[in-house]
Amino acid sequence: MNGDADVVICGGGVIGLATAYYLGKRGVAVLVIEADSVASGASGAAAGLLSQPSLEQLRGPQGALLQASFDAHLELAGQLPDESGVNYEFARSGMLQVSLTEAEERADRQRVEEERAAGMATRWLEPAEARELCGWIDLPIRGALLPPANGQLDAYRFSLALLAAAERMGAKFRTGRVSGIERVGDRLTGVYVAQELIPCRAAVFAMGPWMSEVAPWFGMRVPIAPLKGQIVHVRTPGTAPRYGFVDHGGNYATPKASGLTYLGTTEEAVGFDSSPTRVARDQILAFALSASSVLGESEVLEQTACLRPLSADEQPIISAVDGLVGAFVGGGHGRKGVMLAPVTGQLLAQLVLGDLPTFDLTPFALGRFGS
């Protein structure tokens, strides 16, 4: 596509695509520009786990966003497959947080007490109860925490669904590397793809871990760096349980609708190296074996690695760009990109259209990092 666009979205990952979807809902003509292919980075490789926020998270700056985005995922599950023609395998599911040590058991029991006192449906399970829900857990554990029912989806297919629905509402998609912007005074008037100028009235920059490239265009810091994460896909013997499990370090074993099981994950600050490693595979498999000998009998099929975009203070950036009218940023979500995509897309659409955002975005403003 050549010529003008109403709004250009730079980045074809889940944040940019969610923004395109919600702008399409408002009748805005959108052009999505992606350097590689749809969801070719972290968005397509993520495990797609959707968790309601814990009480501790609700008390933090992201709490309200996490809850609103979880609720938005439930709403999307009832309409996006029909809007897009893509079944992205959304399912309500549970994840047990296993306690392997006395200290973990003590912390989990305390969390259960606090969250139940706050009206949340969190439960403590004795080892036998945990094994009834997740038959994989056959090695000694001290118990498990069961949060309220969560959900999961196929992250790549979810991204495709957002794009397909946006295209049905008039959005266009093209490949190319965004190389700069055009500005007149304090207003953005276009973006460059290589040497080609795409005039537009607004642009949303959602370029994942490559967002630091835009800092010179804005004249301010955009401190987003890659955080490598690796996942091992296995085929387990027998029928997988409905519930997966997670440990206190954020590692998980989750059965997927495809029949595979995803084991993960790592957090590695290694720059832009996205190569799978044997060290990570061994680390992930060792986690799985800490609670389950069954998983030790699994067939390893694939190992993936991706680069998650993480901001310097580990809070997302959902923001207009100070001093550059018409420029907006969505990024830095770390491991919560798929989880926070719906609410981020909604908020960026509101900013683009000049609406009052649903939430106070001060904690997520780009300007908090200075120039």
mmCIF file with all atom_site columns, N, CA, C and O in Angstrom, residues 96-114:
data_model
loop_
_atom_site.group_PDB
_atom_site.id
_atom_site.type_symbol
_atom_site.label_atom_id
_atom_site.label_alt_id
_atom_site.label_comp_id
_atom_site.label_asym_id
_atom_site.label_entity_id
_atom_site.label_seq_id
_atom_site.pdbx_PDB_ins_code
_atom_site.Cartn_x
_atom_site.Cartn_y
_atom_site.Cartn_z
_atom_site.occupancy
_atom_site.B_iso_or_equiv
_atom_site.pdbx_formal_charge
_atom_site.auth_seq_id
_atom_site.auth_comp_id
_atom_site.auth_asym_id
_atom_site.auth_atom_id
_atom_site.pdbx_PDB_model_num
ATOM 1  N N  . LEU A 1 96  ? -1.726 -24.447 38.980 1.00 0.00 ? 96  LEU A N  1
ATOM 2  C CA . LEU A 1 96  ? -1.397 -24.584 40.393 1.00 0.00 ? 96  LEU A CA 1
ATOM 3  C C  . LEU A 1 96  ? 0.004  -24.031 40.639 1.00 0.00 ? 96  LEU A C  1
ATOM 4  O O  . LEU A 1 96  ? 0.927  -24.332 39.900 1.00 0.00 ? 96  LEU A O  1
ATOM 5  N N  . GLN A 1 97  ? 0.133  -23.229 41.691 1.00 0.00 ? 97  GLN A N  1
ATOM 6  C CA . GLN A 1 97  ? 1.467  -22.780 42.092 1.00 0.00 ? 97  GLN A CA 1
ATOM 7  C C  . GLN A 1 97  ? 1.953  -23.724 43.172 1.00 0.00 ? 97  GLN A C  1
ATOM 8  O O  . GLN A 1 97  ? 1.448  -23.723 44.296 1.00 0.00 ? 97  GLN A O  1
ATOM 9  N N  . VAL A 1 98  ? 2.924  -24.561 42.822 1.00 0.00 ? 98  VAL A N  1
ATOM 10 C CA . VAL A 1 98  ? 3.362  -25.596 43.752 1.00 0.00 ? 98  VAL A CA 1
ATOM 11 C C  . VAL A 1 98  ? 4.345  -25.022 44.772 1.00 0.00 ? 98  VAL A C  1
ATOM 12 O O  . VAL A 1 98  ? 5.164  -24.162 44.468 1.00 0.00 ? 98  VAL A O  1
ATOM 13 N N  . SER A 1 99  ? 4.232  -25.529 45.984 1.00 0.00 ? 99  SER A N  1
ATOM 14 C CA . SER A 1 99  ? 5.158  -25.176 47.057 1.00 0.00 ? 99  SER A CA 1
ATOM 15 C C  . SER A 1 99  ? 6.109  -26.347 47.258 1.00 0.00 ? 99  SER A C  1
ATOM 16 O O  . SER A 1 99  ? 5.681  -27.442 47.626 1.00 0.00 ? 99  SER A O  1
ATOM 17 N N  . LEU A 1 100 ? 7.384  -26.108 47.025 1.00 0.00 ? 100 LEU A N  1
ATOM 18 C CA . LEU A 1 100 ? 8.374  -27.176 47.122 1.00 0.00 ? 100 LEU A CA 1
ATOM 19 C C  . LEU A 1 100 ? 9.189  -27.109 48.407 1.00 0.00 ? 100 LEU A C  1
ATOM 20 O O  . LEU A 1 100 ? 9.850  -28.083 48.769 1.00 0.00 ? 100 LEU A O  1
ATOM 21 N N  . THR A 1 101 ? 9.154  -25.964 49.094 1.00 0.00 ? 101 THR A N  1
ATOM 22 C CA . THR A 1 101 ? 9.927  -25.791 50.319 1.00 0.00 ? 101 THR A CA 1
ATOM 23 C C  . THR A 1 101 ? 9.019  -25.278 51.430 1.00 0.00 ? 101 THR A C  1
ATOM 24 O O  . THR A 1 101 ? 7.908  -24.793 51.181 1.00 0.00 ? 101 THR A O  1
ATOM 25 N N  . GLU A 1 102 ? 9.519  -25.357 52.639 1.00 0.00 ? 102 GLU A N  1
ATOM 26 C CA . GLU A 1 102 ? 8.744  -24.863 53.787 1.00 0.00 ? 102 GLU A CA 1
ATOM 27 C C  . GLU A 1 102 ? 8.478  -23.364 53.650 1.00 0.00 ? 102 GLU A C  1
ATOM 28 O O  . GLU A 1 102 ? 7.372  -22.891 53.941 1.00 0.00 ? 102 GLU A O  1
ATOM 29 N N  . ALA A 1 103 ? 9.483  -22.614 53.208 1.00 0.00 ? 103 ALA A N  1
ATOM 30 C CA . ALA A 1 103 ? 9.305  -21.165 53.055 1.00 0.00 ? 103 ALA A CA 1
ATOM 31 C C  . ALA A 1 103 ? 8.250  -20.854 51.992 1.00 0.00 ? 103 ALA A C  1
ATOM 32 O O  . ALA A 1 103 ? 7.437  -19.933 52.166 1.00 0.00 ? 103 ALA A O  1
ATOM 33 N N  . GLU A 1 104 ? 8.234  -21.597 50.895 1.00 0.00 ? 104 GLU A N  1
ATOM 34 C CA . GLU A 1 104 ? 7.229  -21.371 49.857 1.00 0.00 ? 104 GLU A CA 1
ATOM 35 C C  . GLU A 1 104 ? 5.834  -21.706 50.361 1.00 0.00 ? 104 GLU A C  1
ATOM 36 O O  . GLU A 1 104 ? 4.869  -20.975 50.089 1.00 0.00 ? 104 GLU A O  1
ATOM 37 N N  . GLU A 1 105 ? 5.712  -22.794 51.115 1.00 0.00 ? 105 GLU A N  1
ATOM 38 C CA . GLU A 1 105 ? 4.410  -23.142 51.691 1.00 0.00 ? 105 GLU A CA 1
ATOM 39 C C  . GLU A 1 105 ? 3.916  -22.043 52.625 1.00 0.00 ? 105 GLU A C  1
ATOM 40 O O  . GLU A 1 105 ? 2.745  -21.635 52.572 1.00 0.00 ? 105 GLU A O  1
ATOM 41 N N  . ARG A 1 106 ? 4.792  -21.537 53.457 1.00 0.00 ? 106 ARG A N  1
ATOM 42 C CA . ARG A 1 106 ? 4.401  -20.484 54.391 1.00 0.00 ? 106 ARG A CA 1
ATOM 43 C C  . ARG A 1 106 ? 3.922  -19.237 53.637 1.00 0.00 ? 106 ARG A C  1
ATOM 44 O O  . ARG A 1 106 ? 2.897  -18.646 53.968 1.00 0.00 ? 106 ARG A O  1
ATOM 45 N N  . ALA A 1 107 ? 4.655  -18.858 52.593 1.00 0.00 ? 107 ALA A N  1
ATOM 46 C CA . ALA A 1 107 ? 4.282  -17.678 51.816 1.00 0.00 ? 107 ALA A CA 1
ATOM 47 C C  . ALA A 1 107 ? 2.960  -17.902 51.076 1.00 0.00 ? 107 ALA A C  1
ATOM 48 O O  . ALA A 1 107 ? 2.113  -16.992 51.014 1.00 0.00 ? 107 ALA A O  1
ATOM 49 N N  . ASP A 1 108 ? 2.765  -19.097 50.542 1.00 0.00 ? 108 ASP A N  1
ATOM 50 C CA . ASP A 1 108 ? 1.530  -19.367 49.797 1.00 0.00 ? 108 ASP A CA 1
ATOM 51 C C  . ASP A 1 108 ? 0.321  -19.416 50.723 1.00 0.00 ? 108 ASP A C  1
ATOM 52 O O  . ASP A 1 108 ? -0.757 -18.917 50.386 1.00 0.00 ? 108 ASP A O  1
ATOM 53 N N  . ARG A 1 109 ? 0.484  -20.027 51.885 1.00 0.00 ? 109 ARG A N  1
ATOM 54 C CA . ARG A 1 109 ? -0.641 -20.064 52.832 1.00 0.00 ? 109 ARG A CA 1
ATOM 55 C C  . ARG A 1 109 ? -1.017 -18.647 53.274 1.00 0.00 ? 109 ARG A C  1
ATOM 56 O O  . ARG A 1 109 ? -2.211 -18.326 53.420 1.00 0.00 ? 109 ARG A O  1
ATOM 57 N N  . GLN A 1 110 ? -0.015 -17.808 53.483 1.00 0.00 ? 110 GLN A N  1
ATOM 58 C CA . GLN A 1 110 ? -0.305 -16.430 53.870 1.00 0.00 ? 110 GLN A CA 1
ATOM 59 C C  . GLN A 1 110 ? -1.028 -15.693 52.746 1.00 0.00 ? 110 GLN A C  1
ATOM 60 O O  . GLN A 1 110 ? -1.972 -14.944 52.989 1.00 0.00 ? 110 GLN A O  1
ATOM 61 N N  . ARG A 1 111 ? -0.591 -15.926 51.509 1.00 0.00 ? 111 ARG A N  1
ATOM 62 C CA . ARG A 1 111 ? -1.273 -15.287 50.374 1.00 0.00 ? 111 ARG A CA 1
ATOM 63 C C  . ARG A 1 111 ? -2.732 -15.724 50.293 1.00 0.00 ? 111 ARG A C  1
ATOM 64 O O  . ARG A 1 111 ? -3.623 -14.905 50.055 1.00 0.00 ? 111 ARG A O  1
ATOM 65 N N  . VAL A 1 112 ? -2.990 -17.009 50.503 1.00 0.00 ? 112 VAL A N  1
ATOM 66 C CA . VAL A 1 112 ? -4.365 -17.506 50.472 1.00 0.00 ? 112 VAL A CA 1
ATOM 67 C C  . VAL A 1 112 ? -5.215 -16.792 51.516 1.00 0.00 ? 112 VAL A C  1
ATOM 68 O O  . VAL A 1 112 ? -6.337 -16.341 51.239 1.00 0.00 ? 112 VAL A O  1
ATOM 69 N N  . GLU A 1 113 ? -4.689 -16.676 52.731 1.00 0.00 ? 113 GLU A N  1
ATOM 70 C CA . GLU A 1 113 ? -5.439 -16.013 53.793 1.00 0.00 ? 113 GLU A CA 1
ATOM 71 C C  . GLU A 1 113 ? -5.756 -14.563 53.426 1.00 0.00 ? 113 GLU A C  1
ATOM 72 O O  . GLU A 1 113 ? -6.894 -14.094 53.603 1.00 0.00 ? 113 GLU A O  1
ATOM 73 N N  . GLU A 1 114 ? -4.755 -13.852 52.930 1.00 0.00 ? 114 GLU A N  1
ATOM 74 C CA . GLU A 1 114 ? -4.947 -12.445 52.603 1.00 0.00 ? 114 GLU A CA 1
ATOM 75 C C  . GLU A 1 114 ? -5.921 -12.262 51.434 1.00 0.00 ? 114 GLU A C  1
ATOM 76 O O  . GLU A 1 114 ? -6.783 -11.368 51.466 1.00 0.00 ? 114 GLU A O  1
#
